[in-house]
Each structure stands twice: as structure tokens, then as C-alpha cells.
Amino acid sequence: MEIKRYLTRRIIQILVSFFVILTVLFLLFRLAPGDPVSRMIDPSMSPEDAEHLIAQLGLREPIWRQYLVYVKNFFTGDFGYSFHYGRPVLKVIWEKLPNTLLLFTSSIILSALVGIFLGKIAAWNKGKPLDSWMTIGALVTHTVFLPWLALILIWVFAYKLGWFPITGIISEEIWLDPDAGALAKALDVGHHMVLPMATLFCIHFGSYLLIMRSSMLETLKEDYILTARAKGLRESVIRDRHAAPNAALPVVTSVGLSLAFSINGGALTETVFTWPGIGRELVFAVSQNDYPLAQASFLLIALVVLAANLVVDILYAYLDPRIRY
Amino acid sequence: MALLEVEDLSIGYRTRLGLHRAVEGVSFSLEEGKSLGFVGESGCGKTTVGMSLMGLLPRNGEVLRGRVLFEGRDILSISEEELRLLRWKKISMIFQAAMNALNPVKKVADQISEAILAHSSSVSKAEASRQVEGLFQLVGVPKERMRDYPHQYSGGMKQRAVIAMALACKPRLIIADEPTTALDVIVQAQILEETRLLQEQLGISIIFISHDISIVADVCHDIGIMYAGELVEYGSREEVFDSPAHPYTRALLSSFPTLTGNREMLKPIPGEPPNLVDPPKGCRFRERCQEASHECSLISPAWTELFPRHKVRCIRFERKKGPQ
């Protein structure tokens, strides 16, 4: 089966990419100015603890041994201790990752779906005012400065109107209430999610709209669209069942590519909304010189982006039979 | 009454350089169950004629003059919705480059049954699927391949699938635009033969569009030769193929190889067709014509009837017939 070969190839490519990232990160952290020992060891530790950690991380060994230790530690899930939290890095990250995934998956999926839909409509009405407005709107929202947009949304909808909470992901009074059901808790998270999601959505749907629009315009020139029209199909059928599925393929690819960039924006979004996710943790770790936490956050983000790309590849194969068979 | 009657059809494309007069004053008629072939080089307007018969001209295309009577109804003046219902149900098409005529992300059988379902609300999905099975049998594609996607087909199979699709709604007229150009000679010959048999069996009229006069002569009862947007010779296959009158027709015949005839040097036709934004006065072929005289640039040649079923637009024949 072709699909097996395709996926195997993609998985191998992803593994190779990951090893490259792993190595580059190692080099970056070792090449940074200063003594690696002082960077990896919390100054407030007792000398015995510090010695123990130095031995564990192999910091006095030659660099290639350090690399091997680093790789081994990664595969055994041992990322060291966070300076700030004084807890294993993995535990800290493990708590934050689901929050990030929740926010990002939902806003990316939403913006891709809306972008595909609006891009389709814009292309179908090419040259009409509707198309111009959509294109201009997409360009404006896409180029808006994210923290500014986030702050404006907070100011209007959370502060002035009071419709949504200003920060955080949960309201303590609901989560500490023993009577609150799962639905109430979920709704509470949803309520907190609206503004950060709206921010990410605004920034992203425009690019999907524009990609879909141009892809759709290309698709509409294809011979099979002429065939569909000659067959006497309704215009809506030609648009939705013949043109759109083909035109959406490049958008799917771009979702995979834009994920990496959206994580950057994610650090900003999470910081502005105090969303307890991994992007905010990363910013925090860097500013606090919490090296073990920063290193692990980078790795995890890379891992998530690669995994998302794999999901996109599988989705692509599902949507395009030319890859499946 | 003829199934299709086209009178004085003129079509133009609006371009940045001005109105491109792609088809100029074309008239012909087609009887039920007969086949007619249009021959000419690229850009002579043969595809434009075909497209206009289904109301499928591109956005910048416009019918400038003329009437297209199909079953006695002028299809140039009916509404878009009436046109949609007419398409495929009455007139279907076998497209140029069958490779691209099928949607790559939909199963072949679904693309055919879709056409059936679009035109008869009483047919169930299962029934449509059975009909597609019958069509596959008719055109000689194994029915196990129905559930496949277009890219899994060979070129010949795609072509057959496209023919099956054209037959799906049992149309009265099929327009076949270069249906075999992309195929190798052997598959081409098979498909042409099968098309001819199908046409005879089912009694469908066909308009065959090709740049290859020998292909058209193989399948069609009548042949129309087009040059630079105009019909220049029109008649029965025997007349046009065996005793070509117009210098362009003769040039076309000697520029294609034949399988059965003597081996002769092929003679390309020197020069290029004229610019149709500003077509030349007089005969449009005169600049490439070996037999052109000064008169050819002055008078636009009129039709001269050579035989009851053979007419030509060349000034030399007007002269032979004497002054009108």
C-alpha cells in the first residue's frame, strides 16, 4: 500500500528533524556565554546537591559525553530540576502542555475552517465588492500586532463590558466547589478561552482565507470544473463538492507550516492573557535564567509542532487519494 | 427537422487588445443519428463552436450574432437554469484532454452517477450505480475499477470513462472535442472504432472536433473545414476527403500522414493564421495560399455549391461557375 510507504517516509523525516533540533538545542545551550555548570545548576543549591546534579548531567565530562548523557536523559524523560519551581521540569511542563494544546488546537482548527469557508466564498465572488472586503479584512486582521489586539480585546470585552474574565484559565470558586459538575467546569474553561481564542483566530484566519482564495481561483480554471458545469450540476455543487475539496489541500499544508509560527504568537498570547501554558512558561524560564525549564520547553514545543505536522500529513493523505493509493 | 441547426453564428472574445472574432458566420445543420466533424488548426474556432452549443463559453466570450436551434429551440436565448437542465441530459461532451476532465479527488463512478442523479430525481443512488455499471460494460472498463480514482486509470481507461460519462444521461447529441489526441495511435484507433459503433447502436448524433482530418474522415458522415473562425468547406466525408476543393483542405490533407496511402513527403503549411482581432479583408487564407491572386484580397469569397452535399468558399470556384 502506498499510504504505508508515504507515512513511513514522513515518520522517518520527522525523526531526523527531531534529532537535528535536539542537537542544535544542545549546542545552543552549551555555546551560550558563561559556564554551563553555573547555568545548569541553581545557585541556591547546597554544594552536595550541586555535585550530585553535575554528575548526573555529566557537566564535567567531555562535550560528546555530555551530548550522550543529554540524549539519554531526554529518552528517559529526565530533564533535570527547574530552578524556580524546585521540581522536576517534566512535571512542570506536563501540567502546562494540555492548556496550550487546548487553546491552540481549537483556535487553529476554527481559523482554518472559517478561512477555508470565507476564502471559497471570496474566490467564487471574485472581483465583486464582497471579495474585495474579505481580502482587505483578511489582510488587516492578519497583519495586526498581536499583543495590541489582545490588550484591546481585554480592555473592551473583559474590562469595560465585563463579559469575559481578564486572566487565567479557570475560576477558582467553581473548581473548588465540590458540587460543580464536569459541565460547569468545562463551561468555565470555555468562558476563559473566548478572548485568547478570538485573538489567535483573528491573527490566523486571514492567511488561510487568502491561501484558500487563490487556490480556489486556480482550481476553478481546471478542466474538471468545466466538466462539472457541462454535466449540468448546480453552481453550489460545483463550488462545494468539486472545487473546494481540491482547493483546500494547500490550506491543509499551510496549517502544518503555520503551526510553528503560531507557537511563537502563542507565547505572546499566553503572556498577555496569563494563560498557564507552555509558551508563557518558556518566556518565564528564559527571563528567569531557568535553563533546564527553557531547554525542555523548547524541545517539547518542537515535538508538538512535529507531531502536528504528522497529523496534517495523515489528514492530507485522507483528503487526497493520489497520496493514499 | 434537423436536430441541430446553427445559423450565422459569430462569437467573439473580449481581450485587452480588442474583440477577438473567434467564430464568424458559421452555419450548419445536423440530423438525428448523424455525425459531423470540424477540422482545423488550433485557434480556428472549432472548440469555441462546440462550447457555445452547450452555453459554456468562458466569461469573456460572447455570441455576437446568430441562432442555435436545438430540437427547434434557440438555446442562445434560454435562461441559465433551462440551460443547466439541458446540459448532459440532451447534449453532453467528451472533453479535450480527458486526463484533466475527471476530478482527481472523486471516485470515477461517483463522477458519472452524479450526472445521472443531477438530471433525474426519481433515480435512487443504487439505481444510478447500476446504470454506471452498465456504462462501464458498454465502454469496456472492468466494473471492479468503478471505485477507483482517476489517477489509478491508464490514459485509455480514462478516455473510456469520460465516454461512459458522456453517455450517462442518454443524450441526443455528443460533442467530442479532440477526444483521442492525448492517446497513442493504437488506443486511439480502438477508441474511435468503439465510439463509432456506440454512436450507431445508440443513434446519438455526434459533433467531432479535431485537428486531424483523417480521424474525422474515419468517424463522421459530414466534414466541415474551419479556418480562422470561418467555415471554408463543408460536405460529405466522401466529397471532402476524396475530392477536396479548398486550397486549405488540400494543404491539410497533405500535411498529415496516412496509414494506407502511398508514402509521400508531408507538406507543412507555411505561415500563421491571421490575427482575429483585426481580421484581413477578403479571403482569410490568402496569405498562406499557393493559388492566391490579387482578387482574393478584395472580395470575401461566398459559398459555391459544387455538388448537392459539397460546398466551398473560394473565389476560384465562384469564377468557374460564372458571374452570379
XYZ file of C-alpha atoms in Angstrom:
649
model
C 0.000 0.000 0.000
C 1.199 3.444 -0.957
C -0.121 5.028 2.210
C 2.138 2.895 4.368
C 5.207 3.895 2.416
C 4.165 7.524 2.495
C 3.640 7.548 6.235
C 6.805 5.590 6.988
C 8.762 8.103 4.962
C 7.152 11.009 6.759
C 7.794 9.475 10.179
C 11.453 8.911 9.340
C 11.744 12.512 8.152
C 10.167 13.712 11.364
C 12.532 11.611 13.489
C 15.516 13.032 11.624
C 14.219 16.587 12.080
C 13.756 15.947 15.739
C 17.307 14.724 16.185
C 18.576 17.804 14.414
C 16.556 20.019 16.733
C 17.742 18.065 19.753
C 21.353 18.542 18.720
C 21.035 22.198 17.796
C 19.419 22.927 21.140
C 22.214 21.133 22.951
C 24.821 23.148 21.072
C 22.991 26.423 21.624
C 22.814 25.904 25.338
C 26.453 24.833 25.519
C 27.673 27.631 23.249
C 25.901 30.353 25.187
C 28.398 32.554 27.010
C 29.212 31.606 30.592
C 29.931 28.427 32.441
C 27.497 25.579 31.700
C 27.815 24.424 35.288
C 26.559 27.714 36.656
C 23.791 27.703 34.083
C 22.527 24.228 34.722
C 22.943 24.342 38.486
C 20.775 26.511 40.652
C 22.973 28.913 42.651
C 20.852 28.350 45.743
C 21.532 24.601 45.897
C 23.649 23.095 48.599
C 27.144 22.082 47.374
C 26.323 18.376 47.765
C 23.175 18.651 45.703
C 25.045 20.646 43.109
C 27.768 17.997 42.883
C 25.145 15.312 42.519
C 23.473 17.192 39.668
C 26.761 17.928 37.945
C 27.491 14.218 37.971
C 24.000 13.416 36.746
C 24.192 15.855 33.836
C 27.809 14.913 33.169
C 28.823 18.563 33.146
C 32.498 17.871 33.850
C 32.757 15.258 31.119
C 33.975 15.981 27.585
C 31.354 17.544 25.347
C 30.498 14.393 23.366
C 29.873 12.507 26.605
C 27.653 15.354 27.706
C 25.719 15.019 24.469
C 25.192 11.308 25.010
C 24.014 11.945 28.546
C 21.716 14.646 27.234
C 20.170 12.313 24.660
C 19.839 9.530 27.214
C 18.228 11.905 29.686
C 15.780 13.016 27.048
C 14.666 9.492 26.261
C 14.301 8.609 29.911
C 12.248 11.766 30.442
C 14.840 13.246 32.762
C 15.074 16.975 32.093
C 16.527 17.970 35.422
C 15.052 20.244 38.021
C 13.538 23.640 37.455
C 15.395 26.344 39.394
C 12.274 28.278 40.013
C 9.868 25.540 40.954
C 12.392 23.203 42.518
C 10.512 20.338 40.913
C 11.319 18.050 38.003
C 10.990 20.017 34.767
C 8.948 17.269 33.161
C 6.251 17.570 35.819
C 6.067 21.338 35.425
C 5.725 21.069 31.668
C 3.323 18.196 31.800
C 0.900 20.369 33.746
C 1.114 23.247 31.261
C 1.117 21.382 27.972
C -2.589 20.413 27.889
C -3.582 24.072 28.364
C -1.519 25.104 25.366
C -2.752 22.238 23.245
C -6.354 23.019 24.107
C -6.063 26.673 23.176
C -4.036 26.114 20.021
C -5.722 23.133 18.501
C -9.122 24.708 18.882
C -8.136 28.123 17.560
C -6.166 26.711 14.617
C -8.963 24.356 13.634
C -11.525 27.116 13.955
C -9.491 29.635 11.951
C -8.695 27.049 9.244
C -12.373 26.096 8.881
C -13.545 29.704 8.785
C -10.662 30.692 6.498
C -11.461 27.896 4.058
C -15.139 28.770 4.040
C -14.643 32.514 3.559
C -11.821 32.028 1.037
C -14.131 29.840 -1.014
C -16.868 32.470 -0.973
C -14.387 35.251 -1.828
C -12.981 33.358 -4.818
C -16.446 32.472 -6.039
C -17.356 36.185 -5.995
C -14.074 37.299 -7.484
C -13.977 40.974 -8.409
C -17.216 41.806 -6.602
C -17.291 44.102 -3.543
C -17.757 41.101 -1.214
C -14.443 39.669 -2.421
C -12.617 42.980 -2.020
C -13.921 43.461 1.507
C -12.995 39.952 2.525
C -9.498 40.289 1.086
C -8.919 43.635 2.770
C -10.347 42.337 6.043
C -8.104 39.277 5.912
C -5.024 41.393 5.265
C -5.836 43.785 8.092
C -6.528 41.146 10.730
C -3.552 39.106 9.596
C -1.111 41.989 9.973
C -2.430 43.389 13.241
C 0.126 43.380 16.095
C -0.973 40.502 18.286
C -0.331 41.912 21.806
C -2.094 45.106 20.836
C -5.133 43.187 19.597
C -5.128 41.057 22.738
C -4.981 44.088 25.024
C -7.748 45.864 23.122
C -9.948 42.775 23.377
C -9.261 42.544 27.088
C -9.910 46.222 27.593
C -13.225 46.220 25.697
C -14.723 42.833 26.455
C -13.254 41.955 29.816
C -12.650 45.284 31.497
C -15.266 47.656 30.054
C -18.080 45.243 29.297
C -17.129 42.576 31.801
C -18.330 39.752 29.553
C -15.235 37.627 29.964
C -12.624 37.076 32.671
C -9.454 39.123 32.285
C -6.867 36.436 33.013
C -6.310 32.778 33.709
C -7.943 29.571 32.574
C -10.305 28.705 35.453
C -12.317 30.420 38.144
C -11.303 29.049 41.487
C -14.729 29.379 43.049
C -16.156 26.964 40.507
C -13.291 24.463 40.543
C -13.095 24.385 44.337
C -16.847 23.970 44.669
C -17.416 20.248 45.322
C -20.920 20.459 43.830
C -19.790 21.807 40.469
C -20.268 19.218 37.725
C -17.959 18.485 34.807
C -20.137 20.556 32.514
C -19.888 23.640 34.725
C -16.121 23.256 34.829
C -15.863 22.811 31.087
C -18.055 25.854 30.502
C -15.840 27.826 32.847
C -12.719 26.929 30.853
C -14.601 27.740 27.659
C -15.536 31.119 29.069
C -11.882 31.867 29.836
C -10.869 30.669 26.396
C -13.024 33.047 24.380
C -10.706 36.061 24.318
C -7.365 34.297 23.757
C -9.019 32.177 21.103
C -10.528 35.229 19.454
C -7.078 36.806 19.360
C -5.418 33.802 17.764
C -8.344 33.357 15.428
C -8.128 36.951 14.193
C -4.431 36.656 13.515
C -4.666 33.334 11.674
C -7.894 33.015 9.732
C -6.850 35.759 7.303
C -3.875 33.866 5.957
C -5.984 30.735 5.472
C -8.615 32.834 3.734
C -6.063 34.272 1.315
C -4.467 30.895 0.576
C -7.857 29.307 0.038
C -8.966 32.167 -2.184
C -6.005 31.955 -4.534
C -6.029 28.157 -4.529
C -9.739 28.184 -5.315
C -9.233 30.628 -8.188
C -6.647 28.251 -9.662
C -8.913 25.248 -9.181
C -11.812 26.979 -10.897
C -9.733 27.107 -14.076
C -9.326 23.327 -14.113
C -10.916 21.219 -16.809
C -12.868 19.138 -14.329
C -14.732 22.256 -13.237
C -15.780 22.774 -16.843
C -16.833 19.115 -16.920
C -18.894 19.604 -13.786
C -20.588 22.641 -15.306
C -21.219 20.797 -18.577
C -22.828 17.990 -16.594
C -25.478 20.468 -15.576
C -24.641 20.362 -11.888
C -25.876 23.188 -9.704
C -23.405 26.007 -9.145
C -23.356 25.337 -5.398
C -22.466 21.689 -6.066
C -19.652 22.718 -8.408
C -18.312 25.122 -5.807
C -18.627 22.940 -2.715
C -18.077 19.405 -3.980
C -15.803 19.845 -6.998
C -13.730 22.975 -6.460
C -13.463 23.384 -2.689
C -12.112 19.913 -1.759
C -9.261 20.304 -4.247
C -8.618 23.921 -3.365
C -8.453 23.186 0.368
C -5.410 20.919 0.015
C -2.794 23.734 0.075
C -4.537 25.200 3.111
C -4.043 21.942 4.975
C -0.334 22.100 4.179
C -0.122 25.653 5.367
C -1.846 24.763 8.642
C 1.053 22.439 9.326
C 3.606 25.068 8.424
C 1.956 27.907 10.291
C 1.769 25.861 13.473
C 5.410 26.502 14.197
C 4.850 30.233 13.886
C 1.662 30.186 15.863
C 3.569 28.821 18.842
C 5.653 31.997 18.832
C 2.496 34.039 18.824
C 1.340 31.621 21.471
C 3.981 32.810 23.916
C 2.700 36.341 23.465
C -0.954 35.378 23.686
C -0.387 33.255 26.744
C 1.587 36.014 28.420
C -0.985 38.713 27.768
C -3.846 36.516 28.952
C -1.826 34.848 31.739
C -2.797 31.542 30.163
C -0.876 28.888 32.091
C 0.595 27.227 29.036
C 3.961 26.192 27.798
C 4.623 29.359 25.767
C 4.297 31.541 28.817
C 6.421 29.082 30.774
C 9.104 29.433 28.144
C 9.140 33.224 28.329
C 9.259 32.971 32.099
C 12.056 30.394 32.081
C 14.174 32.490 29.725
C 13.715 35.679 31.686
C 14.476 33.880 34.983
C 17.511 32.042 33.579
C 15.761 28.792 34.421
C 17.842 26.879 31.861
C 16.586 23.340 32.423
C 12.997 24.517 32.093
C 13.756 26.600 28.999
C 15.590 23.773 27.276
C 12.831 21.284 27.955
C 10.142 23.754 26.848
C 11.918 24.319 23.553
C 12.177 20.592 22.997
C 8.577 19.977 23.826
C 7.346 22.727 21.561
C 9.439 21.254 18.757
C 7.956 17.857 19.500
C 4.418 19.218 19.411
C 4.993 21.014 16.106
C 6.443 17.863 14.557
C 3.567 15.764 15.851
C 1.089 18.276 14.470
C 2.812 18.051 11.114
C 2.407 14.314 11.171
C -1.294 14.741 11.877
C -1.513 17.139 8.933
C 0.245 14.598 6.711
C -2.236 11.920 7.684
C -5.102 14.311 7.084
C -3.648 15.219 3.702
C -3.451 11.589 2.714
C -7.048 11.200 3.749
C -8.156 14.193 1.661
C -6.077 13.475 -1.440
C -6.494 9.975 -2.872
C -3.438 10.497 -5.088
C -1.339 10.109 -1.957
C -3.391 7.351 -0.414
C -3.177 4.927 -3.326
C -36.436 18.987 -38.960
C -32.787 18.699 -38.130
C -31.792 18.006 -34.536
C -29.413 20.932 -34.538
C -29.404 23.955 -36.748
C -26.798 26.642 -36.452
C -27.315 29.817 -38.434
C -24.786 32.551 -38.987
C -23.117 32.016 -35.628
C -20.479 34.599 -34.703
C -18.621 34.571 -31.425
C -16.068 36.990 -30.025
C -13.779 37.084 -27.011
C -13.191 40.408 -25.288
C -9.448 40.755 -24.807
C -7.203 43.628 -23.834
C -6.284 44.071 -27.489
C -9.906 44.296 -28.553
C -12.633 41.935 -29.686
C -11.120 38.671 -30.895
C -13.539 37.398 -33.533
C -13.082 33.694 -32.947
C -16.057 32.472 -34.994
C -17.532 34.304 -37.948
C -20.832 33.463 -39.651
C -20.794 29.692 -39.195
C -23.889 27.791 -40.349
C -24.520 24.069 -40.425
C -27.132 21.533 -39.519
C -27.036 18.059 -38.076
C -29.620 15.308 -38.484
C -30.576 12.862 -35.758
C -28.099 9.982 -35.572
C -25.594 11.594 -37.919
C -22.102 12.728 -37.197
C -20.343 15.880 -38.225
C -16.674 16.680 -37.895
C -14.971 20.039 -37.641
C -11.377 20.184 -38.699
C -8.878 22.990 -38.441
C -5.716 24.043 -36.707
C -5.538 25.392 -33.161
C -7.354 28.670 -32.724
C -9.602 28.243 -35.758
C -12.709 28.447 -33.575
C -13.801 24.810 -33.676
C -13.738 24.384 -29.887
C -15.494 27.726 -29.449
C -18.332 26.490 -31.655
C -18.572 23.319 -29.554
C -18.607 25.227 -26.277
C -21.254 27.669 -27.465
C -23.609 24.774 -28.236
C -23.676 23.999 -24.506
C -23.627 27.598 -23.363
C -20.183 27.052 -21.886
C -18.243 29.942 -23.358
C -15.687 31.446 -20.987
C -16.638 34.638 -19.187
C -15.128 36.923 -21.802
C -16.801 35.041 -24.655
C -19.902 36.432 -26.257
C -22.229 35.336 -29.036
C -22.316 38.290 -31.381
C -24.818 37.025 -33.916
C -26.727 34.008 -34.975
C -29.035 31.281 -33.743
C -28.510 27.781 -32.400
C -31.691 25.767 -32.749
C -31.653 22.504 -30.831
C -34.866 20.475 -31.148
C -36.307 23.653 -32.614
C -35.486 25.767 -29.534
C -32.980 28.611 -29.660
C -30.602 27.679 -26.866
C -28.809 31.000 -27.022
C -31.838 32.756 -25.597
C -32.989 30.365 -22.855
C -32.350 31.011 -19.161
C -29.303 29.748 -17.291
C -31.452 27.275 -15.349
C -33.063 25.864 -18.502
C -29.606 25.580 -19.991
C -28.378 23.696 -16.924
C -31.202 21.176 -17.273
C -30.434 20.761 -20.964
C -26.738 20.122 -20.426
C -25.756 16.458 -20.311
C -29.431 15.405 -20.429
C -29.671 16.396 -24.105
C -26.181 17.480 -25.110
C -23.102 16.068 -23.471
C -19.449 16.410 -24.130
C -16.259 14.393 -24.385
C -13.553 16.812 -23.479
C -10.215 17.631 -24.908
C -7.589 16.124 -22.549
C -9.649 13.528 -20.712
C -6.775 13.353 -18.228
C -7.927 16.602 -16.688
C -11.640 16.234 -17.262
C -12.029 13.993 -14.220
C -11.883 15.387 -10.717
C -8.798 13.845 -9.064
C -10.284 13.557 -5.578
C -13.555 11.860 -6.518
C -14.110 8.259 -7.482
C -14.761 7.782 -11.200
C -18.097 6.033 -10.682
C -19.303 8.811 -8.393
C -18.493 11.413 -11.002
C -20.670 9.562 -13.500
C -23.567 8.757 -11.201
C -23.535 12.367 -10.087
C -24.539 13.390 -13.597
C -27.338 10.794 -13.647
C -28.652 11.921 -10.258
C -28.496 15.591 -11.186
C -30.914 15.058 -14.062
C -33.450 12.572 -12.770
C -34.825 12.961 -9.288
C -36.635 9.622 -9.480
C -33.432 7.577 -9.768
C -32.096 6.170 -6.493
C -28.403 6.046 -5.704
C -28.369 2.279 -6.047
C -30.096 2.511 -9.406
C -27.619 5.143 -10.601
C -24.780 2.900 -9.510
C -26.272 0.027 -11.528
C -26.516 2.294 -14.550
C -22.865 3.265 -14.166
C -22.011 -0.434 -14.093
C -23.825 -0.836 -17.398
C -21.961 2.117 -18.875
C -18.611 0.687 -17.798
C -19.530 -2.551 -19.540
C -20.556 -0.630 -22.637
C -17.260 1.204 -22.986
C -15.165 -1.763 -21.871
C -13.806 -0.765 -18.499
C -13.879 -3.611 -15.929
C -16.509 -2.803 -13.344
C -14.120 -3.646 -10.489
C -12.401 -0.400 -11.377
C -15.521 1.681 -10.703
C -14.482 2.517 -7.160
C -11.040 3.714 -8.254
C -9.790 7.263 -8.522
C -8.847 8.787 -11.897
C -5.101 8.682 -11.274
C -5.275 4.903 -10.956
C -6.505 4.640 -14.561
C -4.397 4.400 -17.674
C -4.852 7.056 -20.371
C -7.095 4.823 -22.461
C -9.238 3.856 -19.478
C -9.695 7.485 -18.520
C -10.810 8.201 -22.057
C -13.302 5.342 -21.908
C -14.557 6.552 -18.536
C -15.058 10.006 -19.996
C -17.012 8.483 -22.879
C -19.100 6.482 -20.402
C -19.750 9.731 -18.572
C -20.878 11.426 -21.775
C -23.372 8.608 -22.362
C -24.690 8.653 -18.792
C -27.913 10.582 -19.409
C -28.579 9.117 -22.862
C -28.113 12.442 -24.648
C -29.252 13.131 -28.196
C -26.057 14.940 -29.110
C -22.451 14.449 -28.010
C -19.760 16.995 -28.704
C -16.382 15.265 -28.803
C -13.541 17.745 -28.649
C -10.190 16.153 -29.599
C -11.211 13.035 -27.677
C -8.201 10.953 -28.644
C -5.437 13.472 -29.145
C -3.563 12.533 -25.982
C -3.602 8.801 -26.705
C -1.174 6.637 -28.628
C -2.183 5.630 -32.134
C -3.312 2.099 -31.266
C -5.542 3.072 -28.353
C -6.751 5.981 -30.440
C -7.853 3.656 -33.238
C -9.625 1.311 -30.791
C -11.472 4.109 -29.103
C -12.507 5.722 -32.359
C -13.862 2.423 -33.626
C -15.773 1.837 -30.405
C -17.120 5.366 -30.447
C -18.390 4.860 -33.975
C -20.074 1.578 -33.041
C -21.646 3.103 -29.950
C -22.914 6.011 -31.941
C -24.543 3.698 -34.468
C -26.022 1.431 -31.786
C -27.447 4.209 -29.688
C -28.413 6.514 -32.540
C -26.737 9.522 -30.962
C -25.639 12.469 -33.077
C -22.022 13.459 -32.714
C -20.078 16.599 -33.414
C -16.449 15.639 -33.658
C -13.801 18.293 -33.279
C -10.233 17.546 -34.288
C -7.171 18.948 -35.930
C -6.626 15.605 -37.644
C -8.679 15.292 -40.813
C -8.072 11.561 -41.182
C -9.634 10.874 -37.769
C -12.677 12.905 -38.639
C -12.972 11.201 -42.006
C -12.958 7.857 -40.178
C -15.913 8.582 -37.935
C -18.034 11.322 -39.471
C -20.697 11.450 -42.145
C -20.056 15.115 -42.852
C -16.973 17.254 -42.554
C -16.619 20.989 -42.057
C -13.226 22.595 -42.564
C -12.617 25.710 -40.470
C -10.005 28.329 -40.974
C -9.507 31.472 -38.880
C -13.034 31.409 -37.475
C -14.817 30.655 -40.731
C -16.121 27.512 -42.353
C -14.334 27.241 -45.697
C -15.521 23.873 -46.963
C -18.404 21.682 -45.966
C -19.690 18.430 -47.305
C -19.997 14.690 -47.043
C -16.970 12.733 -45.954
C -16.518 11.190 -49.388
C -16.654 14.507 -51.189
C -14.410 16.471 -48.881
C -11.882 13.749 -48.212
C -11.675 12.331 -51.724
C -12.090 15.471 -53.785
C -11.097 18.376 -51.585
C -11.813 21.729 -53.195
C -10.483 24.478 -50.944
C -6.702 25.029 -51.082
C -6.620 24.858 -47.265
C -8.340 21.464 -47.216
C -5.867 20.150 -49.733
C -2.982 21.548 -47.728
C -4.390 19.899 -44.576
C -4.661 16.553 -46.325
C -1.071 16.621 -47.489
C 0.212 17.692 -44.088
C -0.977 14.523 -42.332
C 0.412 11.025 -42.804
C -1.933 8.248 -43.882
C -1.661 4.632 -42.835
C -2.903 3.180 -46.076
C -1.858 5.657 -48.750
C 1.438 5.930 -50.526
C 4.356 7.265 -48.617
C 4.764 10.838 -49.595
C 6.608 13.741 -48.106
C 4.416 15.580 -45.628
C 3.967 19.200 -46.542
C 3.594 21.613 -43.679
C 1.500 24.698 -44.374
C 3.816 27.695 -44.188
C 2.781 30.817 -42.295
C 0.436 31.560 -39.417
C -3.317 32.127 -39.253
C -4.274 35.831 -39.274
C -4.869 37.917 -36.180
C -8.587 37.736 -35.433
C -8.777 41.000 -33.522
C -8.395 42.742 -36.838
C -9.084 40.096 -39.483
C -7.884 40.843 -43.014
C -10.341 41.757 -45.730
C -11.061 39.257 -48.424
C -10.158 35.595 -48.057
C -8.575 34.881 -44.688
C -6.392 32.112 -46.041
C -4.938 34.080 -48.929
C -1.588 34.872 -47.296
C -0.778 31.190 -46.937
C -2.495 30.128 -50.126
C -0.339 28.965 -53.023
C -3.043 29.791 -55.516
C -3.975 33.243 -54.275
C -4.458 36.045 -56.751
C -4.898 39.775 -56.326
C -8.682 39.408 -56.229
C -8.502 37.263 -53.094
C -7.590 40.284 -51.000
C -10.531 42.298 -52.301
C -13.551 40.043 -52.119
C -14.637 37.833 -49.279
C -15.484 34.568 -51.051
C -19.098 33.373 -50.969
C -20.303 29.776 -50.789
C -20.221 27.903 -54.061
C -22.164 24.665 -54.269
C -20.127 22.062 -56.121
C -22.485 19.128 -55.524
C -25.693 18.900 -53.557
C -23.672 17.919 -50.481
C -20.434 19.738 -51.039
C -19.791 23.471 -50.882
C -16.728 25.626 -50.685
C -15.772 29.251 -50.093
C -13.066 30.034 -52.593
C -13.079 32.638 -55.285
C -11.705 30.211 -57.882
C -14.909 28.211 -57.812
C -17.066 31.310 -57.977
C -15.294 32.207 -61.180
C -15.721 28.726 -62.652
C -19.445 28.922 -62.026
C -19.554 32.229 -63.799
C -20.932 35.516 -62.554
C -23.853 35.229 -60.115
